[in-house]
Amino acid sequence: MEFPLSSAESPNLIALDHVDSTNTVLSDMIRTQWADGQPTEAFTTVATLDQRGGRGRLDRVWQAPRGSALAVSIAFVVPAEDVDLLPWLPLICGAATQQAMQQLGVHAGVKWPNDLLIEGRKVCGILSELVSTTPPPGRQVPTDLPVLVGFGINLMQTAADFEAQGLDPRTVTSLAREGVMVTGDVMLQHLLARLRDLWARALRHDPSVFDAVRDACVTVGQRVRVMLPGGDALVGVAVGLDAGGRLMVEADGTTHALSVGDVIHVRPAAR
Protein backbone atom coordinates (compact mmCIF):
# COMPACT_ATOMS: atom_id res chain seq x y z
CA MET A 1 0.00 0.00 0.00
CA GLU A 2 1.36 3.41 -0.95
CA PHE A 3 0.54 6.97 0.07
CA PRO A 4 2.72 9.02 -2.32
CA LEU A 5 0.96 12.36 -1.80
CA SER A 6 0.95 12.01 1.98
CA SER A 7 4.61 11.00 2.01
CA ALA A 8 5.48 14.46 0.74
CA GLU A 9 3.88 15.91 3.89
CA SER A 10 5.38 13.31 6.23
CA PRO A 11 8.62 11.68 5.03
CA ASN A 12 8.44 9.37 8.06
CA LEU A 13 5.25 7.68 6.86
CA ILE A 14 4.75 3.95 7.22
CA ALA A 15 1.94 2.60 5.03
CA LEU A 16 0.71 -0.88 5.95
CA ASP A 17 -1.44 -3.24 3.88
CA HIS A 18 -3.26 -4.30 7.03
CA VAL A 19 -2.76 -4.06 10.77
CA ASP A 20 -4.59 -4.73 14.00
CA SER A 21 -4.09 -1.17 15.23
CA THR A 22 -2.04 1.74 13.92
CA ASN A 23 -1.97 3.15 17.44
CA THR A 24 -0.32 0.00 18.75
CA VAL A 25 2.29 0.00 15.99
CA LEU A 26 3.19 3.64 16.57
CA SER A 27 3.20 3.47 20.37
CA ASP A 28 5.53 0.43 20.27
CA MET A 29 7.80 2.31 17.84
CA ILE A 30 7.89 5.38 20.08
CA ARG A 31 8.80 3.33 23.17
CA THR A 32 11.52 1.43 21.33
CA GLN A 33 13.09 4.52 19.77
CA TRP A 34 13.04 6.53 22.99
CA ALA A 35 14.53 3.57 24.90
CA ASP A 36 17.35 3.54 22.33
CA GLY A 37 17.98 7.24 22.91
CA GLN A 38 16.52 8.25 19.55
CA PRO A 39 13.25 10.11 20.22
CA THR A 40 10.64 9.67 17.53
CA GLU A 41 10.40 12.60 15.13
CA ALA A 42 7.21 14.65 15.18
CA PHE A 43 4.73 13.71 12.46
CA THR A 44 5.99 10.16 12.15
CA THR A 45 2.87 8.53 10.72
CA VAL A 46 1.42 5.02 10.46
CA ALA A 47 -1.47 4.58 8.02
CA THR A 48 -3.62 1.81 6.58
CA LEU A 49 -6.91 1.24 4.78
CA ASP A 50 -7.37 -2.12 6.52
CA GLN A 51 -7.36 -1.90 10.31
CA ARG A 52 -8.74 -5.04 11.93
CA GLY A 53 -8.62 -4.42 15.67
CA GLY A 54 -8.90 -0.70 16.24
CA ARG A 55 -10.23 0.82 19.44
CA GLY A 56 -11.73 4.21 20.13
CA ARG A 57 -12.58 6.12 23.27
CA LEU A 58 -13.91 4.04 26.17
CA ASP A 59 -12.32 0.99 24.46
CA ARG A 60 -15.03 0.88 21.77
CA VAL A 61 -14.24 -1.32 18.76
CA TRP A 62 -13.61 0.50 15.47
CA GLN A 63 -13.51 -1.64 12.34
CA ALA A 64 -14.55 -1.20 8.72
CA PRO A 65 -14.49 -3.20 5.47
CA ARG A 66 -11.08 -3.25 3.78
CA GLY A 67 -10.44 -0.09 1.78
CA SER A 68 -13.45 1.79 3.14
CA ALA A 69 -11.86 3.77 5.98
CA LEU A 70 -8.57 5.47 6.76
CA ALA A 71 -6.86 4.56 10.03
CA VAL A 72 -3.88 6.74 10.80
CA SER A 73 -1.74 7.46 13.86
CA ILE A 74 0.55 10.49 14.07
CA ALA A 75 3.32 11.23 16.56
CA PHE A 76 3.64 14.60 18.25
CA VAL A 77 6.36 15.83 20.58
CA VAL A 78 5.12 18.30 23.18
CA PRO A 79 7.93 20.41 24.71
CA ALA A 80 7.93 20.44 28.51
CA GLU A 81 7.39 24.20 28.52
CA ASP A 82 4.25 23.74 26.40
CA VAL A 83 2.56 21.06 28.50
CA ASP A 84 -0.48 23.34 28.68
CA LEU A 85 -1.11 22.40 25.04
CA LEU A 86 -1.80 18.74 25.90
CA PRO A 87 -5.58 19.14 26.41
CA TRP A 88 -5.74 21.26 23.26
CA LEU A 89 -4.00 18.67 21.05
CA PRO A 90 -7.04 16.46 20.24
CA LEU A 91 -9.11 19.59 19.65
CA ILE A 92 -6.46 21.00 17.30
CA CYS A 93 -6.45 17.66 15.50
CA GLY A 94 -10.21 17.89 15.20
CA ALA A 95 -10.01 21.40 13.77
CA ALA A 96 -7.34 20.27 11.29
CA THR A 97 -9.57 17.39 10.18
CA GLN A 98 -12.51 19.75 9.82
CA GLN A 99 -10.43 22.11 7.67
CA ALA A 100 -9.10 19.23 5.54
CA MET A 101 -12.62 17.99 4.89
CA GLN A 102 -13.73 21.52 4.09
CA GLN A 103 -11.03 21.68 1.40
CA LEU A 104 -12.47 18.47 -0.06
CA GLY A 105 -16.01 19.87 -0.16
CA VAL A 106 -17.44 18.44 3.07
CA HIS A 107 -18.78 20.63 5.86
CA ALA A 108 -18.09 18.89 9.18
CA GLY A 109 -17.82 20.10 12.75
CA VAL A 110 -16.04 18.95 15.93
CA LYS A 111 -18.07 17.37 18.71
CA TRP A 112 -16.06 18.00 21.87
CA PRO A 113 -13.63 16.53 22.52
CA ASN A 114 -12.79 14.25 19.62
CA ASP A 115 -15.45 13.38 17.03
CA LEU A 116 -16.20 14.89 13.63
CA LEU A 117 -19.87 15.17 12.70
CA ILE A 118 -21.68 15.94 9.47
CA GLU A 119 -25.20 17.14 10.31
CA GLY A 120 -25.07 15.14 13.53
CA ARG A 121 -23.65 11.94 12.00
CA LYS A 122 -20.19 10.75 13.00
CA VAL A 123 -17.63 10.62 10.19
CA CYS A 124 -14.39 10.55 12.19
CA GLY A 125 -13.15 9.63 15.64
CA ILE A 126 -9.94 10.87 17.24
CA LEU A 127 -8.06 9.32 20.15
CA SER A 128 -4.95 10.82 21.78
CA GLU A 129 -2.53 8.94 24.01
CA LEU A 130 0.43 10.14 26.07
CA VAL A 131 3.09 7.46 25.53
CA SER A 132 5.17 6.44 28.55
CA THR A 133 8.84 5.99 27.70
CA THR A 134 12.02 4.80 29.42
CA PRO A 135 15.39 6.39 28.60
CA PRO A 136 18.51 4.27 28.04
CA PRO A 137 20.50 3.36 31.21
CA GLY A 138 22.48 6.33 32.45
CA ARG A 139 20.57 8.80 30.30
CA GLN A 140 18.53 11.67 31.71
CA VAL A 141 14.76 11.31 31.42
CA PRO A 142 13.63 13.51 28.50
CA THR A 143 11.43 16.40 29.48
CA ASP A 144 9.59 16.48 26.15
CA LEU A 145 6.42 14.40 25.99
CA PRO A 146 5.66 11.97 23.15
CA VAL A 147 1.99 11.85 22.23
CA LEU A 148 0.28 9.89 19.51
CA VAL A 149 -3.06 10.79 17.99
CA GLY A 150 -5.12 8.20 16.15
CA PHE A 151 -7.75 9.05 13.55
CA GLY A 152 -10.45 6.80 12.11
CA ILE A 153 -12.01 8.48 9.06
CA ASN A 154 -14.96 6.93 7.23
CA LEU A 155 -14.29 7.20 3.51
CA MET A 156 -16.40 4.78 1.49
CA GLN A 157 -18.81 2.92 3.79
CA THR A 158 -22.40 2.46 2.71
CA ALA A 159 -25.47 2.30 4.93
CA ALA A 160 -25.35 -1.49 4.55
CA ASP A 161 -21.72 -1.53 5.75
CA PHE A 162 -22.67 0.33 8.91
CA GLU A 163 -25.67 -1.92 9.54
CA ALA A 164 -23.42 -4.98 9.21
CA GLN A 165 -21.28 -3.50 12.02
CA GLY A 166 -24.34 -3.04 14.19
CA LEU A 167 -24.37 0.75 13.70
CA ASP A 168 -27.38 2.90 12.92
CA PRO A 169 -26.79 4.60 9.53
CA ARG A 170 -28.72 7.59 10.86
CA THR A 171 -25.95 8.27 13.39
CA VAL A 172 -22.84 7.58 11.27
CA THR A 173 -21.77 8.52 7.78
CA SER A 174 -18.86 8.47 5.35
CA LEU A 175 -17.46 10.96 2.89
CA ALA A 176 -18.90 8.88 0.05
CA ARG A 177 -22.39 9.04 1.59
CA GLU A 178 -21.99 12.81 1.60
CA GLY A 179 -21.19 12.79 -2.12
CA VAL A 180 -17.40 13.08 -1.90
CA MET A 181 -15.28 10.28 -3.34
CA VAL A 182 -11.71 10.61 -2.09
CA THR A 183 -8.78 8.25 -1.63
CA GLY A 184 -7.12 7.69 1.71
CA ASP A 185 -3.94 9.24 0.32
CA VAL A 186 -5.67 12.48 -0.66
CA MET A 187 -7.50 12.67 2.69
CA LEU A 188 -4.29 12.10 4.63
CA GLN A 189 -2.33 14.59 2.52
CA HIS A 190 -4.84 17.34 3.35
CA LEU A 191 -4.97 16.32 7.02
CA LEU A 192 -1.19 16.36 7.47
CA ALA A 193 -0.89 19.75 5.77
CA ARG A 194 -3.51 21.31 8.04
CA LEU A 195 -2.02 19.63 11.13
CA ARG A 196 1.48 20.92 10.41
CA ASP A 197 0.18 24.45 10.05
CA LEU A 198 -2.08 24.48 13.13
CA TRP A 199 0.42 22.68 15.40
CA ALA A 200 3.28 25.00 14.40
CA ARG A 201 1.11 27.99 15.26
CA ALA A 202 0.00 26.36 18.53
CA LEU A 203 3.64 25.96 19.58
CA ARG A 204 3.99 29.72 19.02
CA HIS A 205 0.83 30.19 21.11
CA ASP A 206 -0.80 31.97 18.19
CA PRO A 207 -4.34 32.89 19.37
CA SER A 208 -5.75 32.20 15.90
CA VAL A 209 -5.31 28.45 16.47
CA PHE A 210 -7.53 28.44 19.54
CA ASP A 211 -10.05 30.62 17.72
CA ALA A 212 -10.07 28.05 14.90
CA VAL A 213 -10.79 25.28 17.42
CA ARG A 214 -13.67 27.22 18.93
CA ASP A 215 -15.06 28.01 15.48
CA ALA A 216 -14.93 24.31 14.52
CA CYS A 217 -16.65 23.08 17.70
CA VAL A 218 -20.33 22.43 17.01
CA THR A 219 -20.94 21.34 20.62
CA VAL A 220 -20.97 24.97 21.76
CA GLY A 221 -24.54 26.23 21.75
CA GLN A 222 -25.98 22.73 22.07
CA ARG A 223 -28.00 21.30 24.89
CA VAL A 224 -25.92 18.33 25.99
CA ARG A 225 -25.93 15.31 28.23
CA VAL A 226 -22.43 14.54 29.52
CA MET A 227 -21.71 11.12 30.97
CA LEU A 228 -19.06 11.69 33.62
CA PRO A 229 -16.52 9.23 35.05
CA GLY A 230 -18.32 7.22 37.71
CA GLY A 231 -21.58 7.10 35.78
CA ASP A 232 -23.13 10.44 36.74
CA ALA A 233 -24.78 12.53 34.03
CA LEU A 234 -24.75 16.30 33.65
CA VAL A 235 -27.42 17.92 31.49
CA GLY A 236 -27.11 21.54 30.45
CA VAL A 237 -26.05 23.92 27.71
CA ALA A 238 -22.51 23.96 26.33
CA VAL A 239 -21.57 27.63 26.45
CA GLY A 240 -17.93 27.60 25.33
CA LEU A 241 -14.38 26.37 25.81
CA ASP A 242 -12.18 27.82 28.53
CA ALA A 243 -8.49 28.72 28.27
CA GLY A 244 -7.52 25.10 28.88
CA GLY A 245 -9.81 23.63 26.23
CA ARG A 246 -12.32 22.41 28.81
CA LEU A 247 -16.00 22.34 27.86
CA MET A 248 -18.04 24.86 29.81
CA VAL A 249 -21.53 23.54 30.55
CA GLU A 250 -24.17 25.64 32.26
CA ALA A 251 -26.59 23.57 34.32
CA ASP A 252 -29.01 24.70 37.02
CA GLY A 253 -27.39 28.11 37.29
CA THR A 254 -23.85 26.74 37.67
CA THR A 255 -21.12 26.67 35.03
CA HIS A 256 -19.09 23.46 35.06
CA ALA A 257 -15.64 23.13 33.42
CA LEU A 258 -15.29 19.59 32.07
CA SER A 259 -12.02 18.03 31.00
CA VAL A 260 -13.43 14.53 30.39
CA GLY A 261 -16.81 13.09 29.60
CA ASP A 262 -18.83 11.40 26.86
CA VAL A 263 -20.96 14.13 25.26
CA ILE A 264 -24.35 13.57 23.66
CA HIS A 265 -25.93 16.42 21.74
CA VAL A 266 -29.55 16.61 22.86
CA ARG A 267 -30.75 19.50 20.70
CA PRO A 268 -29.67 23.05 19.85
CA ALA A 269 -30.13 25.44 22.75
CA ALA A 270 -32.70 28.20 22.31
CA ARG A 271 -31.06 31.48 21.42
XYZ file of C-alpha atoms in Angstrom:
271
model
C 0.000 0.000 0.000
C 1.364 3.410 -0.948
C 0.537 6.969 0.067
C 2.716 9.016 -2.318
C 0.956 12.357 -1.801
C 0.955 12.011 1.975
C 4.614 10.995 2.012
C 5.477 14.464 0.738
C 3.879 15.910 3.894
C 5.375 13.306 6.231
C 8.623 11.681 5.031
C 8.438 9.370 8.063
C 5.246 7.684 6.861
C 4.749 3.948 7.224
C 1.937 2.598 5.032
C 0.707 -0.879 5.947
C -1.443 -3.242 3.878
C -3.262 -4.295 7.031
C -2.760 -4.056 10.773
C -4.594 -4.734 13.997
C -4.090 -1.173 15.234
C -2.036 1.739 13.915
C -1.966 3.152 17.439
C -0.319 0.000 18.755
C 2.294 0.002 15.986
C 3.193 3.641 16.566
C 3.203 3.467 20.374
C 5.533 0.435 20.267
C 7.798 2.306 17.841
C 7.890 5.378 20.080
C 8.800 3.328 23.172
C 11.519 1.432 21.333
C 13.085 4.521 19.768
C 13.043 6.534 22.986
C 14.530 3.571 24.905
C 17.346 3.541 22.326
C 17.976 7.240 22.914
C 16.516 8.251 19.555
C 13.252 10.107 20.223
C 10.637 9.674 17.528
C 10.395 12.601 15.135
C 7.209 14.653 15.182
C 4.728 13.714 12.463
C 5.991 10.163 12.150
C 2.869 8.532 10.719
C 1.424 5.017 10.459
C -1.473 4.581 8.024
C -3.620 1.810 6.585
C -6.908 1.237 4.784
C -7.368 -2.118 6.518
C -7.365 -1.904 10.311
C -8.738 -5.037 11.929
C -8.621 -4.420 15.668
C -8.896 -0.698 16.238
C -10.232 0.822 19.437
C -11.728 4.211 20.128
C -12.582 6.116 23.267
C -13.911 4.038 26.168
C -12.321 0.985 24.459
C -15.029 0.876 21.765
C -14.243 -1.324 18.764
C -13.611 0.499 15.475
C -13.511 -1.639 12.345
C -14.545 -1.203 8.716
C -14.487 -3.199 5.474
C -11.082 -3.247 3.782
C -10.439 -0.089 1.784
C -13.452 1.794 3.135
C -11.863 3.771 5.980
C -8.569 5.468 6.757
C -6.859 4.560 10.025
C -3.875 6.744 10.804
C -1.736 7.461 13.861
C 0.548 10.486 14.070
C 3.321 11.232 16.564
C 3.642 14.605 18.252
C 6.365 15.835 20.582
C 5.122 18.302 23.181
C 7.927 20.411 24.713
C 7.934 20.444 28.514
C 7.388 24.197 28.522
C 4.253 23.740 26.403
C 2.560 21.060 28.503
C -0.483 23.344 28.678
C -1.107 22.396 25.044
C -1.802 18.739 25.900
C -5.579 19.141 26.409
C -5.739 21.258 23.258
C -4.002 18.671 21.051
C -7.038 16.461 20.243
C -9.108 19.594 19.654
C -6.461 21.002 17.302
C -6.447 17.657 15.498
C -10.211 17.888 15.202
C -10.013 21.402 13.769
C -7.339 20.268 11.295
C -9.565 17.389 10.178
C -12.509 19.751 9.817
C -10.434 22.108 7.669
C -9.098 19.231 5.537
C -12.623 17.990 4.893
C -13.735 21.520 4.091
C -11.031 21.679 1.404
C -12.473 18.471 -0.064
C -16.006 19.873 -0.158
C -17.435 18.444 3.068
C -18.777 20.630 5.863
C -18.087 18.893 9.178
C -17.817 20.097 12.752
C -16.040 18.953 15.927
C -18.073 17.371 18.707
C -16.064 17.996 21.866
C -13.629 16.533 22.520
C -12.789 14.245 19.617
C -15.445 13.380 17.033
C -16.198 14.886 13.628
C -19.868 15.168 12.702
C -21.684 15.941 9.475
C -25.203 17.136 10.310
C -25.066 15.143 13.531
C -23.654 11.936 11.997
C -20.194 10.748 12.997
C -17.629 10.618 10.186
C -14.386 10.551 12.186
C -13.153 9.630 15.639
C -9.940 10.871 17.243
C -8.056 9.323 20.153
C -4.954 10.824 21.783
C -2.527 8.940 24.006
C 0.427 10.142 26.069
C 3.092 7.458 25.533
C 5.170 6.444 28.547
C 8.838 5.994 27.701
C 12.017 4.800 29.424
C 15.393 6.388 28.604
C 18.513 4.268 28.040
C 20.495 3.365 31.209
C 22.476 6.330 32.446
C 20.566 8.800 30.301
C 18.528 11.670 31.712
C 14.764 11.310 31.422
C 13.634 13.506 28.502
C 11.428 16.402 29.479
C 9.587 16.478 26.152
C 6.424 14.399 25.986
C 5.664 11.966 23.146
C 1.988 11.852 22.226
C 0.278 9.886 19.507
C -3.063 10.785 17.995
C -5.120 8.198 16.149
C -7.751 9.050 13.550
C -10.452 6.804 12.106
C -12.010 8.476 9.065
C -14.961 6.931 7.233
C -14.293 7.205 3.509
C -16.403 4.780 1.489
C -18.812 2.920 3.790
C -22.404 2.464 2.714
C -25.474 2.298 4.928
C -25.348 -1.491 4.546
C -21.722 -1.531 5.751
C -22.669 0.331 8.914
C -25.665 -1.923 9.540
C -23.417 -4.981 9.210
C -21.279 -3.497 12.016
C -24.344 -3.036 14.193
C -24.369 0.746 13.702
C -27.378 2.897 12.923
C -26.793 4.603 9.529
C -28.724 7.595 10.855
C -25.951 8.268 13.394
C -22.845 7.577 11.274
C -21.766 8.517 7.778
C -18.858 8.466 5.346
C -17.465 10.963 2.888
C -18.903 8.881 0.045
C -22.390 9.036 1.586
C -21.994 12.812 1.599
C -21.190 12.788 -2.117
C -17.402 13.081 -1.897
C -15.276 10.282 -3.336
C -11.714 10.615 -2.089
C -8.776 8.248 -1.631
C -7.121 7.690 1.705
C -3.943 9.240 0.324
C -5.670 12.483 -0.658
C -7.503 12.669 2.686
C -4.286 12.099 4.626
C -2.331 14.588 2.516
C -4.841 17.337 3.351
C -4.971 16.318 7.018
C -1.191 16.364 7.468
C -0.888 19.748 5.772
C -3.507 21.315 8.038
C -2.017 19.632 11.132
C 1.481 20.916 10.410
C 0.179 24.447 10.051
C -2.078 24.478 13.131
C 0.421 22.684 15.398
C 3.280 25.002 14.397
C 1.105 27.985 15.256
C 0.000 26.361 18.527
C 3.638 25.955 19.581
C 3.986 29.723 19.015
C 0.828 30.193 21.112
C -0.804 31.972 18.190
C -4.342 32.888 19.373
C -5.752 32.201 15.905
C -5.309 28.450 16.473
C -7.528 28.436 19.542
C -10.048 30.624 17.720
C -10.074 28.046 14.902
C -10.787 25.280 17.422
C -13.671 27.225 18.929
C -15.061 28.008 15.477
C -14.935 24.314 14.517
C -16.649 23.081 17.700
C -20.327 22.431 17.012
C -20.939 21.345 20.621
C -20.967 24.970 21.761
C -24.535 26.228 21.751
C -25.980 22.726 22.068
C -28.003 21.298 24.892
C -25.924 18.329 25.991
C -25.932 15.306 28.235
C -22.435 14.538 29.516
C -21.709 11.117 30.973
C -19.057 11.686 33.623
C -16.520 9.228 35.052
C -18.317 7.224 37.708
C -21.582 7.099 35.778
C -23.129 10.439 36.738
C -24.783 12.534 34.029
C -24.749 16.300 33.651
C -27.423 17.918 31.490
C -27.112 21.543 30.450
C -26.052 23.923 27.715
C -22.506 23.962 26.334
C -21.572 27.634 26.453
C -17.931 27.597 25.328
C -14.375 26.372 25.809
C -12.175 27.820 28.527
C -8.485 28.723 28.272
C -7.523 25.099 28.882
C -9.810 23.627 26.233
C -12.322 22.413 28.814
C -15.996 22.341 27.863
C -18.041 24.865 29.815
C -21.529 23.535 30.550
C -24.166 25.637 32.258
C -26.590 23.567 34.318
C -29.011 24.696 37.018
C -27.395 28.107 37.291
C -23.850 26.738 37.669
C -21.123 26.674 35.034
C -19.087 23.463 35.059
C -15.645 23.129 33.421
C -15.294 19.593 32.066
C -12.016 18.030 31.000
C -13.428 14.530 30.387
C -16.812 13.091 29.597
C -18.834 11.399 26.860
C -20.959 14.128 25.263
C -24.349 13.573 23.662
C -25.933 16.425 21.742
C -29.554 16.605 22.863
C -30.747 19.501 20.700
C -29.667 23.049 19.854
C -30.133 25.438 22.750
C -32.698 28.198 22.312
C -31.063 31.480 21.419
